Short mmCIF file of C-alpha atoms in Angstrom, two decimals:
data_model
loop_
_atom_site.label_atom_id
_atom_site.label_comp_id
_atom_site.label_asym_id
_atom_site.label_seq_id
_atom_site.Cartn_x
_atom_site.Cartn_y
_atom_site.Cartn_z
CA UNK A 1 -0.65 3.04 20.93
CA UNK A 2 -0.85 -0.48 19.51
CA UNK A 3 -2.17 -1.50 16.09
CA UNK A 4 -2.91 -4.88 14.53
CA UNK A 5 -2.69 -5.03 10.73
CA UNK A 6 -4.88 -7.63 8.97
CA UNK A 7 -4.54 -8.61 5.31
CA UNK A 8 -1.42 -6.44 5.42
CA UNK A 9 -0.18 -6.72 1.85
CA UNK A 10 3.14 -4.93 1.48
CA UNK A 11 2.42 -2.73 4.49
CA UNK A 12 1.24 0.58 3.03
CA UNK A 13 -1.42 1.03 5.70
CA UNK A 14 0.83 0.05 8.59
CA UNK A 15 3.62 2.31 7.24
CA UNK A 16 1.36 5.31 7.72
CA UNK A 17 0.60 4.24 11.27
CA UNK A 18 4.30 3.63 11.96
CA UNK A 19 5.05 7.18 10.81
CA UNK A 20 2.57 8.47 13.39
CA UNK A 21 4.25 6.56 16.22
CA UNK A 22 1.99 3.51 16.45
CA UNK A 23 3.46 0.20 17.54
CA UNK A 24 2.47 -2.43 14.96
CA UNK A 25 2.03 -5.50 17.15
CA UNK A 26 1.49 -7.93 14.27
CA UNK A 27 0.84 -8.20 10.55
CA UNK A 28 -1.32 -11.03 9.21
CA UNK A 29 -0.66 -11.68 5.53
CA UNK A 30 -0.77 -14.87 3.47
CA UNK A 31 1.56 -14.04 0.56
CA UNK A 32 5.20 -15.07 1.04
CA UNK A 33 6.90 -12.14 -0.70
CA UNK A 34 4.65 -9.58 0.92
CA UNK A 35 5.65 -11.06 4.27
CA UNK A 36 9.32 -10.79 3.36
CA UNK A 37 8.76 -7.13 2.46
CA UNK A 38 7.03 -6.62 5.82
CA UNK A 39 9.98 -8.22 7.61
CA UNK A 40 12.44 -5.94 5.82
CA UNK A 41 10.35 -2.94 6.81
CA UNK A 42 10.16 -4.18 10.41
CA UNK A 43 13.96 -4.30 10.37
CA UNK A 44 14.13 -0.72 9.10
CA UNK A 45 11.84 0.66 11.80
CA UNK A 46 13.61 -1.31 14.53
CA UNK A 47 17.01 0.00 13.45
CA UNK A 48 15.65 3.51 13.02
CA UNK A 49 14.41 3.30 16.61
CA UNK A 50 17.88 2.28 17.74
CA UNK A 51 19.37 5.27 15.92
CA UNK A 52 16.93 7.57 17.65
CA UNK A 53 18.10 6.02 20.92
CA UNK A 54 21.68 7.07 20.14
CA UNK A 55 23.12 4.17 18.10
CA UNK A 56 24.53 5.83 14.98
CA UNK A 57 25.54 2.49 13.48
CA UNK A 58 22.00 1.10 13.34
CA UNK A 59 20.67 2.48 10.06
CA UNK A 60 24.06 1.85 8.47
CA UNK A 61 23.27 -1.86 8.89
CA UNK A 62 20.07 -1.37 6.92
CA UNK A 63 21.87 0.56 4.21
CA UNK A 64 24.43 -2.22 3.98
CA UNK A 65 21.56 -4.64 3.44
CA UNK A 66 20.26 -2.50 0.57
CA UNK A 67 23.74 -2.19 -0.91
CA UNK A 68 24.27 -5.96 -0.78
CA UNK A 69 22.13 -6.40 -3.87
CA UNK A 70 20.65 -9.52 -2.31
CA UNK A 71 18.17 -11.28 -4.57
CA UNK A 72 15.05 -12.95 -3.22
CA UNK A 73 17.07 -16.16 -2.92
CA UNK A 74 19.66 -14.50 -0.64
CA UNK A 75 17.49 -12.61 1.84
CA UNK A 76 18.42 -14.49 5.02
CA UNK A 77 22.12 -14.47 4.20
CA UNK A 78 22.03 -10.71 3.63
CA UNK A 79 20.13 -10.11 6.88
CA UNK A 80 22.62 -12.16 8.92
CA UNK A 81 24.90 -9.19 9.90
CA UNK A 82 21.85 -7.35 11.27
CA UNK A 83 20.76 -10.37 13.31
CA UNK A 84 24.31 -10.80 14.58
CA UNK A 85 24.27 -7.27 15.98
CA UNK A 86 20.67 -7.52 17.24
CA UNK A 87 19.89 -11.22 17.78
CA UNK A 88 16.51 -10.44 19.36
CA UNK A 89 15.33 -8.85 16.11
CA UNK A 90 15.00 -12.13 14.21
CA UNK A 91 12.61 -13.47 16.85
CA UNK A 92 10.64 -10.23 16.88
CA UNK A 93 10.02 -10.06 13.15
CA UNK A 94 9.34 -13.78 12.73
CA UNK A 95 6.74 -13.48 15.49
CA UNK A 96 5.25 -10.16 14.37
CA UNK A 97 4.86 -11.07 10.69
CA UNK A 98 2.32 -13.90 10.63
CA UNK A 99 2.48 -15.45 7.17
CA UNK A 100 -0.83 -17.32 7.22
CA UNK A 101 -4.21 -17.20 5.50
CA UNK A 102 -7.53 -17.21 7.33
CA UNK A 103 -9.76 -20.15 6.43
CA UNK A 104 -10.84 -23.68 7.22
CA UNK A 105 -7.82 -25.98 6.86
CA UNK A 106 -10.21 -28.95 6.55
CA UNK A 107 -11.51 -27.45 3.29
CA UNK A 108 -8.53 -25.42 2.07
CA UNK A 109 -5.10 -26.91 2.57
CA UNK A 110 -3.26 -23.59 2.38
CA UNK A 111 -5.26 -21.88 5.16
CA UNK A 112 -5.08 -21.77 8.95
CA UNK A 113 -7.79 -21.75 11.57
CA UNK A 114 -8.90 -18.58 13.28
CA UNK A 115 -7.80 -19.94 16.67
CA UNK A 116 -4.29 -20.70 15.37
CA UNK A 117 -3.85 -17.20 13.96
CA UNK A 118 -5.22 -15.69 17.18
CA UNK A 119 -2.64 -17.66 19.16
CA UNK A 120 0.06 -16.19 16.92
CA UNK A 121 -1.27 -12.68 17.54
CA UNK A 122 -1.24 -13.25 21.30
CA UNK A 123 2.41 -14.35 21.04
CA UNK A 124 3.19 -11.17 19.10
CA UNK A 125 1.45 -9.10 21.79
CA UNK A 126 3.57 -10.79 24.42
CA UNK A 127 6.87 -10.18 22.63
CA UNK A 128 5.89 -6.51 22.18
CA UNK A 129 4.77 -6.30 25.83
CA UNK A 130 1.42 -4.98 24.63
CA UNK A 131 -1.51 -5.30 27.03
CA UNK A 132 -4.16 -4.41 24.46
CA UNK A 133 -4.80 -3.62 20.82
CA UNK A 134 -5.96 -0.02 20.42
CA UNK A 135 -6.84 -0.19 16.74
CA UNK A 136 -7.25 -2.89 14.10
CA UNK A 137 -6.41 -1.80 10.55
CA UNK A 138 -6.64 -3.43 7.15
CA UNK A 139 -9.12 -4.79 4.65
CA UNK A 140 -9.78 -8.13 2.98
CA UNK A 141 -8.23 -8.66 -0.48
CA UNK A 142 -9.97 -6.21 -2.77
CA UNK A 143 -9.99 -8.25 -5.98
CA UNK A 144 -13.27 -9.94 -5.06
CA UNK A 145 -14.92 -6.53 -4.69
CA UNK A 146 -13.57 -4.89 -7.82
CA UNK A 147 -15.97 -4.16 -10.65
CA UNK A 148 -13.57 -5.67 -13.19
CA UNK A 149 -13.16 -8.92 -11.26
CA UNK A 150 -16.92 -9.28 -10.94
CA UNK A 151 -17.36 -8.72 -14.67
CA UNK A 152 -14.62 -11.08 -15.79
CA UNK A 153 -14.93 -13.84 -13.20
CA UNK A 154 -18.61 -13.40 -12.23
CA UNK A 155 -17.95 -13.85 -8.53
CA UNK A 156 -20.83 -13.73 -6.11
CA UNK A 157 -21.34 -13.10 -2.43
CA UNK A 158 -20.63 -16.76 -1.62
CA UNK A 159 -17.09 -16.42 -2.97
CA UNK A 160 -14.61 -17.19 -0.17
CA UNK A 161 -12.69 -13.95 -0.72
CA UNK A 162 -15.87 -11.90 -0.59
CA UNK A 163 -16.59 -13.24 2.88
CA UNK A 164 -13.08 -12.79 4.25
CA UNK A 165 -14.36 -9.74 6.11
CA UNK A 166 -16.01 -12.19 8.56
CA UNK A 167 -12.53 -12.94 9.95
CA UNK A 168 -11.99 -9.22 10.42
CA UNK A 169 -15.18 -9.19 12.50
CA UNK A 170 -14.02 -12.17 14.55
CA UNK A 171 -10.76 -10.38 15.31
CA UNK A 172 -12.73 -7.37 16.56
CA UNK A 173 -14.73 -9.68 18.79
CA UNK A 174 -11.61 -11.39 20.11
CA UNK A 175 -9.40 -8.36 20.82
CA UNK A 176 -12.04 -5.63 21.24
CA UNK A 177 -9.93 -2.69 20.01
CA UNK A 178 -11.13 0.81 20.77
CA UNK A 179 -11.29 1.58 17.04
CA UNK A 180 -10.83 -0.02 13.64
CA UNK A 181 -10.01 1.12 10.09
CA UNK A 182 -11.45 -0.94 7.23
CA UNK A 183 -10.15 -0.05 3.75
CA UNK A 184 -11.32 -1.36 0.40
CA UNK A 185 -12.08 -0.62 -3.24
CA UNK A 186 -15.00 1.54 -4.30
CA UNK A 187 -16.54 -1.47 -6.06
CA UNK A 188 -17.49 -2.75 -2.63
CA UNK A 189 -20.29 -0.16 -2.49
CA UNK A 190 -22.07 -1.39 -5.61
CA UNK A 191 -21.53 -5.11 -5.21
CA UNK A 192 -24.82 -7.04 -5.31
CA UNK A 193 -26.66 -3.72 -5.57
CA UNK A 194 -25.16 -2.54 -2.28
CA UNK A 195 -26.08 -5.68 -0.36
CA UNK A 196 -22.50 -6.52 0.61
CA UNK A 197 -21.66 -3.11 2.10
CA UNK A 198 -24.97 -3.06 3.98
CA UNK A 199 -24.17 -6.51 5.31
CA UNK A 200 -20.69 -5.43 6.39
CA UNK A 201 -21.92 -2.25 8.10
CA UNK A 202 -24.65 -4.17 9.92
CA UNK A 203 -22.14 -6.78 11.07
CA UNK A 204 -19.85 -4.09 12.51
CA UNK A 205 -22.82 -2.69 14.44
CA UNK A 206 -23.66 -6.17 15.73
CA UNK A 207 -20.07 -6.59 16.96
CA UNK A 208 -20.51 -3.48 19.09
CA UNK A 209 -19.07 -0.70 16.93
CA UNK A 210 -20.45 2.58 15.63
CA UNK A 211 -19.31 3.65 12.17
CA UNK A 212 -18.12 7.25 12.21
CA UNK A 213 -19.10 9.75 9.57
CA UNK A 214 -16.11 10.87 7.50
CA UNK A 215 -16.82 14.17 5.82
CA UNK A 216 -14.57 16.70 4.12
CA UNK A 217 -17.39 18.56 2.46
CA UNK A 218 -16.30 17.70 -1.08
CA UNK A 219 -16.93 14.01 -1.79
CA UNK A 220 -19.43 11.44 -0.72
CA UNK A 221 -19.16 9.91 2.70
CA UNK A 222 -16.62 7.06 3.12
CA UNK A 223 -15.14 7.40 -0.41
CA UNK A 224 -11.84 9.25 -0.61
CA UNK A 225 -9.38 10.05 -3.37
CA UNK A 226 -5.73 9.60 -2.40
CA UNK A 227 -4.96 13.06 -3.81
CA UNK A 228 -6.84 14.50 -0.86
CA UNK A 229 -4.20 13.00 1.46
CA UNK A 230 -1.09 14.26 -0.35
CA UNK A 231 -0.64 11.35 -2.77
CA UNK A 232 0.24 12.13 -6.41
CA UNK A 233 -2.35 9.73 -7.79
CA UNK A 234 -6.04 9.53 -8.59
CA UNK A 235 -6.98 6.57 -6.42
CA UNK A 236 -10.38 6.27 -4.77
CA UNK A 237 -10.94 4.01 -1.79
CA UNK A 238 -13.67 3.21 0.71
CA UNK A 239 -12.66 3.95 4.29
CA UNK A 240 -14.81 2.74 7.19
CA UNK A 241 -13.78 3.80 10.69
CA UNK A 242 -15.50 2.35 13.72
CA UNK A 243 -15.40 2.99 17.45
CA UNK A 244 -16.67 0.81 20.29
CA UNK A 245 -20.19 1.67 21.44
CA UNK A 246 -19.25 1.96 25.12
CA UNK A 247 -16.57 4.51 24.22
CA UNK A 248 -19.06 6.43 22.08
CA UNK A 249 -21.29 6.90 25.11
CA UNK A 250 -18.36 8.24 27.14
CA UNK A 251 -17.37 10.66 24.36
CA UNK A 252 -20.93 11.90 24.00
CA UNK A 253 -21.19 12.43 27.74
CA UNK A 254 -17.96 14.45 27.61
CA UNK A 255 -19.29 16.53 24.71
CA UNK A 256 -16.66 15.25 22.24
CA UNK A 257 -17.37 15.11 18.51
CA UNK A 258 -17.57 11.61 17.05
CA UNK A 259 -16.82 12.35 13.43
CA UNK A 260 -13.73 13.21 11.39
CA UNK A 261 -13.12 16.20 9.18
CA UNK A 262 -9.98 15.02 7.41
CA UNK A 263 -9.23 18.53 6.16
CA UNK A 264 -7.60 19.11 9.55
CA UNK A 265 -5.07 16.37 8.89
CA UNK A 266 -4.10 17.06 5.27
CA UNK A 267 -0.48 16.21 4.57
CA UNK A 268 -0.57 18.05 1.24
CA UNK A 269 -0.14 21.38 3.04
CA UNK A 270 3.53 20.48 3.41
CA UNK A 271 3.97 20.01 -0.35
CA UNK A 272 1.84 22.75 -1.81
CA UNK A 273 4.68 24.39 -3.75
CA UNK A 274 4.23 21.84 -6.56
CA UNK A 275 1.22 20.41 -8.33
CA UNK A 276 0.19 16.76 -8.24
CA UNK A 277 1.81 15.53 -11.45
CA UNK A 278 3.73 12.49 -12.57
CA UNK A 279 6.82 14.61 -13.17
CA UNK A 280 6.69 16.15 -9.69
CA UNK A 281 6.52 12.64 -8.26
CA UNK A 282 9.13 10.69 -10.27
CA UNK A 283 10.97 13.24 -12.43
CA UNK A 284 14.13 13.07 -10.29
CA UNK A 285 14.61 9.29 -10.58
CA UNK A 286 17.43 7.89 -12.76
CA UNK A 287 16.55 7.74 -16.45
CA UNK A 288 16.43 4.27 -18.00
CA UNK A 289 16.00 2.54 -21.31
CA UNK A 290 13.79 -0.54 -21.61
CA UNK A 291 15.50 -3.53 -19.99
CA UNK A 292 18.10 -1.46 -18.15
CA UNK A 293 19.23 -1.99 -14.51
CA UNK A 294 18.74 -4.92 -12.14
CA UNK A 295 15.89 -5.58 -9.68
CA UNK A 296 17.73 -5.60 -6.36
CA UNK A 297 20.74 -3.36 -6.95
CA UNK A 298 20.97 0.09 -5.34
CA UNK A 299 21.55 2.98 -7.74
CA UNK A 300 22.64 6.54 -7.10
CA UNK A 301 20.22 9.41 -7.52
CA UNK A 302 20.62 11.66 -10.52
CA UNK A 303 22.74 14.69 -9.70
CA UNK A 304 20.23 17.34 -8.64
CA UNK A 305 20.47 20.40 -6.42
CA UNK A 306 18.05 20.38 -3.46
CA UNK A 307 16.24 23.40 -4.92
CA UNK A 308 15.53 21.37 -8.06
CA UNK A 309 13.56 18.79 -6.09
CA UNK A 310 9.89 19.09 -5.23
CA UNK A 311 8.92 18.75 -1.57
CA UNK A 312 7.34 15.40 -2.40
CA UNK A 313 10.60 14.15 -3.90
CA UNK A 314 12.52 15.37 -0.85
CA UNK A 315 10.08 13.52 1.40
CA UNK A 316 10.48 10.30 -0.58
CA UNK A 317 14.29 10.59 -0.38
CA UNK A 318 14.36 11.09 3.38
CA UNK A 319 16.68 8.57 5.10
CA UNK A 320 17.48 7.06 1.71
CA UNK A 321 20.89 6.57 0.13
CA UNK A 322 19.75 5.71 -3.38
CA UNK A 323 17.19 4.00 -5.57
CA UNK A 324 16.24 0.32 -5.38
CA UNK A 325 13.64 -1.78 -7.26
CA UNK A 326 14.39 0.37 -10.31
CA UNK A 327 14.61 -2.15 -13.14
CA UNK A 328 12.95 -1.27 -16.47
CA UNK A 329 11.00 -3.98 -18.25
CA UNK A 330 12.38 -5.06 -21.62
CA UNK A 331 10.04 -4.17 -24.48
CA UNK A 332 9.79 -5.46 -28.03
CA UNK A 333 10.08 -2.88 -30.80
CA UNK A 334 6.37 -3.05 -31.69
CA UNK A 335 5.38 -2.09 -28.13
CA UNK A 336 7.89 0.76 -28.09
CA UNK A 337 6.47 2.06 -31.35
CA UNK A 338 3.00 2.02 -29.78
CA UNK A 339 4.32 3.78 -26.66
CA UNK A 340 5.75 6.60 -28.80
CA UNK A 341 2.42 7.10 -30.56
CA UNK A 342 0.55 7.31 -27.27
CA UNK A 343 3.14 9.57 -25.63
CA UNK A 344 2.80 11.93 -28.61
CA UNK A 345 -1.02 11.70 -28.20
CA UNK A 346 -1.39 10.64 -31.83
CA UNK A 347 -3.69 7.87 -30.60
CA UNK A 348 -5.76 7.60 -27.44
CA UNK A 349 -7.45 4.23 -27.92
CA UNK A 350 -6.17 0.79 -28.84
CA UNK A 351 -8.82 0.37 -31.54
CA UNK A 352 -7.47 3.44 -33.39
CA UNK A 353 -3.99 1.98 -33.89
CA UNK A 354 -2.84 0.90 -37.36
CA UNK A 355 -3.73 -2.73 -38.02
CA UNK A 356 -0.08 -3.83 -38.14
CA UNK A 357 0.33 -2.76 -34.49
CA UNK A 358 -2.79 -4.53 -33.17
CA UNK A 359 -2.66 -8.13 -31.90
CA UNK A 360 -6.07 -8.54 -30.22
CA UNK A 361 -9.28 -9.44 -32.04
CA UNK A 362 -11.63 -8.12 -29.33
CA UNK A 363 -10.54 -4.53 -29.58
CA UNK A 364 -13.39 -3.09 -27.51
CA UNK A 365 -12.18 -4.97 -24.42
CA UNK A 366 -8.69 -3.50 -24.81
CA UNK A 367 -9.73 0.08 -25.58
CA UNK A 368 -7.59 1.35 -22.67
CA UNK A 369 -4.84 -1.24 -23.09
CA UNK A 370 -2.22 1.50 -23.50
CA UNK A 371 -2.16 4.52 -21.25
CA UNK A 372 0.48 7.11 -20.42
CA UNK A 373 1.21 8.77 -17.09
CA UNK A 374 1.66 12.19 -18.69
CA UNK A 375 4.25 14.52 -17.16
CA UNK A 376 1.90 17.36 -16.24
CA UNK A 377 -1.17 15.34 -15.26
CA UNK A 378 -2.11 13.54 -12.05
CA UNK A 379 -1.11 9.87 -12.42
CA UNK A 380 -3.97 7.45 -12.87
CA UNK A 381 -4.54 4.56 -10.47
CA UNK A 382 -1.73 2.03 -10.11
CA UNK A 383 -3.26 -1.46 -9.88
CA UNK A 384 -1.88 -4.99 -9.58
CA UNK A 385 -2.29 -5.58 -13.32
CA UNK A 386 0.99 -3.71 -13.69
CA UNK A 387 2.59 -7.06 -12.77
CA UNK A 388 1.39 -8.57 -16.09
CA UNK A 389 2.60 -5.90 -18.47
CA UNK A 390 3.40 -2.20 -18.39
CA UNK A 391 1.14 -1.04 -21.21
CA UNK A 392 -1.31 0.72 -18.89
CA UNK A 393 1.58 2.48 -17.13
CA UNK A 394 3.77 4.09 -19.78
CA UNK A 395 6.43 6.60 -18.71
CA UNK A 396 5.84 10.12 -20.07
CA UNK A 397 9.40 10.57 -21.38
CA UNK A 398 9.56 9.59 -25.06
CA UNK A 399 13.35 9.41 -24.86
CA UNK A 400 13.03 6.60 -22.32
CA UNK A 401 10.04 5.00 -24.09
CA UNK A 402 9.20 2.30 -21.56
CA UNK A 403 6.78 1.38 -18.82
CA UNK A 404 7.16 2.35 -15.17
CA UNK A 405 9.58 0.55 -12.88
CA UNK A 406 8.55 -0.80 -9.47
CA UNK A 407 10.19 2.22 -7.81
CA UNK A 408 8.37 4.71 -10.02
CA UNK A 409 5.05 3.00 -9.29
CA UNK A 410 5.95 2.96 -5.59
CA UNK A 411 6.75 6.69 -5.70
CA UNK A 412 3.33 7.40 -7.22
CA UNK A 413 1.89 5.33 -4.37
CA UNK A 414 3.96 7.48 -1.91
CA UNK A 415 6.25 4.70 -0.65
CA UNK A 416 9.61 6.10 0.59
CA UNK A 417 12.67 5.28 -1.51
CA UNK A 418 14.17 3.25 1.35
CA UNK A 419 11.17 0.90 1.27
CA UNK A 420 12.47 -2.30 -0.33
CA UNK A 421 10.03 -4.66 -2.03
CA UNK A 422 11.21 -8.25 -1.81
CA UNK A 423 10.67 -11.12 -4.22
CA UNK A 424 10.72 -11.43 -8.00
CA UNK A 425 9.80 -8.29 -9.93
CA UNK A 426 6.32 -9.62 -10.76
CA UNK A 427 5.64 -10.02 -7.03
CA UNK A 428 7.03 -6.53 -6.38
CA UNK A 429 4.59 -5.01 -8.87
CA UNK A 430 1.65 -6.85 -7.27
CA UNK A 431 2.66 -5.53 -3.85
CA UNK A 432 2.78 -1.95 -5.06
CA UNK A 433 -0.41 -2.18 -7.11
CA UNK A 434 -2.48 -3.59 -4.24
CA UNK A 435 -1.14 -1.27 -1.55
CA UNK A 436 -2.72 1.53 0.43
CA UNK A 437 -0.65 4.70 -0.21
CA UNK A 438 1.38 5.34 2.97
CA UNK A 439 0.71 9.11 2.95
CA UNK A 440 -3.02 8.43 2.83
CA UNK A 441 -2.61 5.96 5.68
CA UNK A 442 -0.57 8.48 7.69
CA UNK A 443 -3.38 11.02 7.50
CA UNK A 444 -5.86 8.42 8.73
CA UNK A 445 -3.45 7.41 11.48
CA UNK A 446 -3.13 11.03 12.60
CA UNK A 447 -6.90 11.30 12.94
CA UNK A 448 -7.09 8.00 14.81
CA UNK A 449 -4.28 9.03 17.17
CA UNK A 450 -6.05 12.26 18.09
CA UNK A 451 -9.29 10.37 18.79
CA UNK A 452 -7.48 7.77 20.90
CA UNK A 453 -5.90 10.55 22.95
CA UNK A 454 -9.37 11.95 23.60
CA UNK A 455 -10.46 8.51 24.75
CA UNK A 456 -7.50 8.21 27.11
CA UNK A 457 -8.44 11.51 28.71
CA UNK A 458 -11.99 10.39 29.57
#
C-alpha cells in the first residue's frame, strides 16, 4: 500500500504508516532540516528492510552513523559509508524527499509551482515502482490555524498559510487516492467562527470525497487526544479522513461500514501495566545537569534491568543502541531558582513569583510562562515554542533542575530512540514540537490499512 506524505515535517505521521507496512512514496516538506531528518529516517527503514531480508550488517551501518557524532555540517560525509554499500539508496532518498514549498514562484521566490512538485512526485512513484497512491496523508502547517497565532499575529483567511490546504486538494485531484488523512490543530475548528473548517470540508466533497465519521463514543467527532492512541501526552488534534465517492458506493453495496471506531485499534492495550505519566515515559533516560552533553553524540542508557522499564520505555528502546539528541540547555541561576520553586509547587503562576525573579512587565500574558511536566501526571502538550526556551517544559526532577532535552520531548511525542533529528538544536525542537505523535499515526494507519483491504476485496 502506497502513501504520499504532504507537509511532512519531521515525519511523525509517515512513521506511523511505515510501522504498519505502508510504502511512503514521497515526502513533500519545505524546511531543510526536517528534510534531512526525513532522509535519515528513510535510510533507517531501507536498512531495516535489508536486515529483514537477511543482511545482518545493514542496521549496523545505521548504528555506525549514529555513533559517528556527525553534526549538521557533516551529514553527507557521515552517510558516505552507507551509500558506498548501497549506492542506489542516495538516489532513492534524494528523489523521495522533496524539499520544496508549494506556492507561486512569481510571487514568492522560495516556493515552487504545483506542476513542478507533481513532476517530482511522479519521479518518486517511478523509482518506487508504484502504480498508484492509495492514501495521501498530512496537513498544512498548523501555526496559521492556532488560536495563539491568530491572537498574536491577527492572521485572516487570506493568509497564504491558511490557504495551503488548497494544494492538498489539488494533489487529491491529481493522484486520486482511495483515501486521505488530514491532520491539524483544534484551532482550525473555531477559525473565523467555523468558516474555514466548513470551507475545507466542502472542498473535499467537491473533489469527490466523503468525510468519514470518526467516533469512539467519548469525545466529539474528529477531535482526538493523543492519549487515546497510546501517547503519554495530552495533545488534541483534528483528524479528517476521506474516501472516494465511487468507492463509498461499492462499500455500501457490499454492506461494509464506512466509519471508524478507533477503540478497535488502540495501541495502549499493549502498555496498560503503567499509567500515562512523564516518569513512565522518560524516567529511564540518562540524568543531566543544565548544559550537559552534546547534541549529536550517542550516549549509553542508564543501567536498568528490563523489569524496571515500563512497556512504553521498552517500545521506545526497540532497535536502539543508546540515546541521541540528549543535550540539556544551559540555564542561568535565576531560571534554575524559578524552576525549583515550580517543581516544589510553591508557585503555579508567573505573576506570583517574587519581584526579584520577574523580568516581564506584562505579567498577565506570561501567566503560564513556567510549567513543569510533573512525574506522576500526564505531560502537557509539547509545542514548537520549546525551541525558544524551555520554561514551559521543565523536567520534574529537582536534582536535575532543567528543561527537557530534544530526546525527552521526542519520547513524550512517542518517537523511537533511534529516530535522529538533524540540524541545530533549535531546529530539532521545532521538528519535535510540530510533529504528529508516531503512535497516534500508527493507530490511524492501522484503521486505514483495514479499510483499504476491504476495498481491495470488492
